Amino acid sequence: TELITAMILAGGVGSRVGADRPKQFVEVLEKPILAYTIELFQNMQEVDSIAVVCHKEWISYLTEMIEKYHLSKVEWIVPGGETFQKSVLNGVRFLEKKLALEDMVLVHYGAAPFTSKRIIQDAIQVCKEHRMSVSCTPCYQLMGTNDEDRTSCKWVDRDQYIQIASPQCFQMSYIKEIYDRAEQKNIIDTTEPHVTSLMYALGEVIYQSYGDQTNIKITTKEDIFLFEGYALAKARQTEQEH
């Protein structure tokens, strides 16, 4: 049977949160955000192994973190690249030497710890049917155009759009093919920031898997604050269950 590997992207320098470190290493309740993210996949029986694509300067910190939180499924640490796309490419090129073509890769942002079992399971399910899947969320807020001088002049039908999140799940043969074609066409440097952007550029169809409003990626200080509340609620829930 095919193996499932989670590829966690922690190569960014994400300074928008205003902390002294990349956002995936910011601590919430004394534990790095990245540890929460990796634990999601560590605790899924469907996931066989984990690869972390990590910012070069943070690899030793990551190694200690993996030991401290007993993240035993992390088999590989891959150095990140200059851009998001290059980090994914490094991860893909590394994993294609380790995995079979029918194996699956769950690509996930290190700073997206809100994801749930249901989201990951559906990503795997849809990928089994279509060779790929992306966790997508409806646009819940009303939407309008973003025009000059902070004005908005036109209503936009939100039902015609989706928000694209992670995990994004791919059969190894599929994601390898996407990057092979993108390299041949020389569009990797000009197409940011995701595998999905490359797919759109190459005229591929994206198959949607389940997503919900909680599955945000941490981008700002406010998001860290939200996650702290979420982590506290989860801890309380676990206490009650035991």
Short mmCIF file of C-alpha atoms in Angstrom, two decimals, residues 83-85 88 109 179 191-198 217:
data_model
loop_
_atom_site.label_atom_id
_atom_site.label_comp_id
_atom_site.label_asym_id
_atom_site.label_seq_id
_atom_site.Cartn_x
_atom_site.Cartn_y
_atom_site.Cartn_z
CA THR A 83 11.72 31.51 -1.56
CA PHE A 84 8.64 29.55 -0.57
CA GLN A 85 8.59 27.87 -3.99
CA VAL A 88 8.83 23.22 -1.69
CA TYR A 109 2.59 25.19 6.33
CA TYR A 179 7.76 20.63 -10.79
CA THR A 191 5.16 31.93 -10.07
CA GLU A 192 4.62 32.49 -6.36
CA PRO A 193 3.77 31.31 -3.90
CA HIS A 194 2.46 27.74 -4.02
CA VAL A 195 2.20 24.47 -5.81
CA THR A 196 -1.37 25.56 -6.62
CA SER A 197 -0.10 28.69 -8.42
CA LEU A 198 2.07 26.43 -10.59
CA LYS A 217 -2.33 30.26 8.65
#
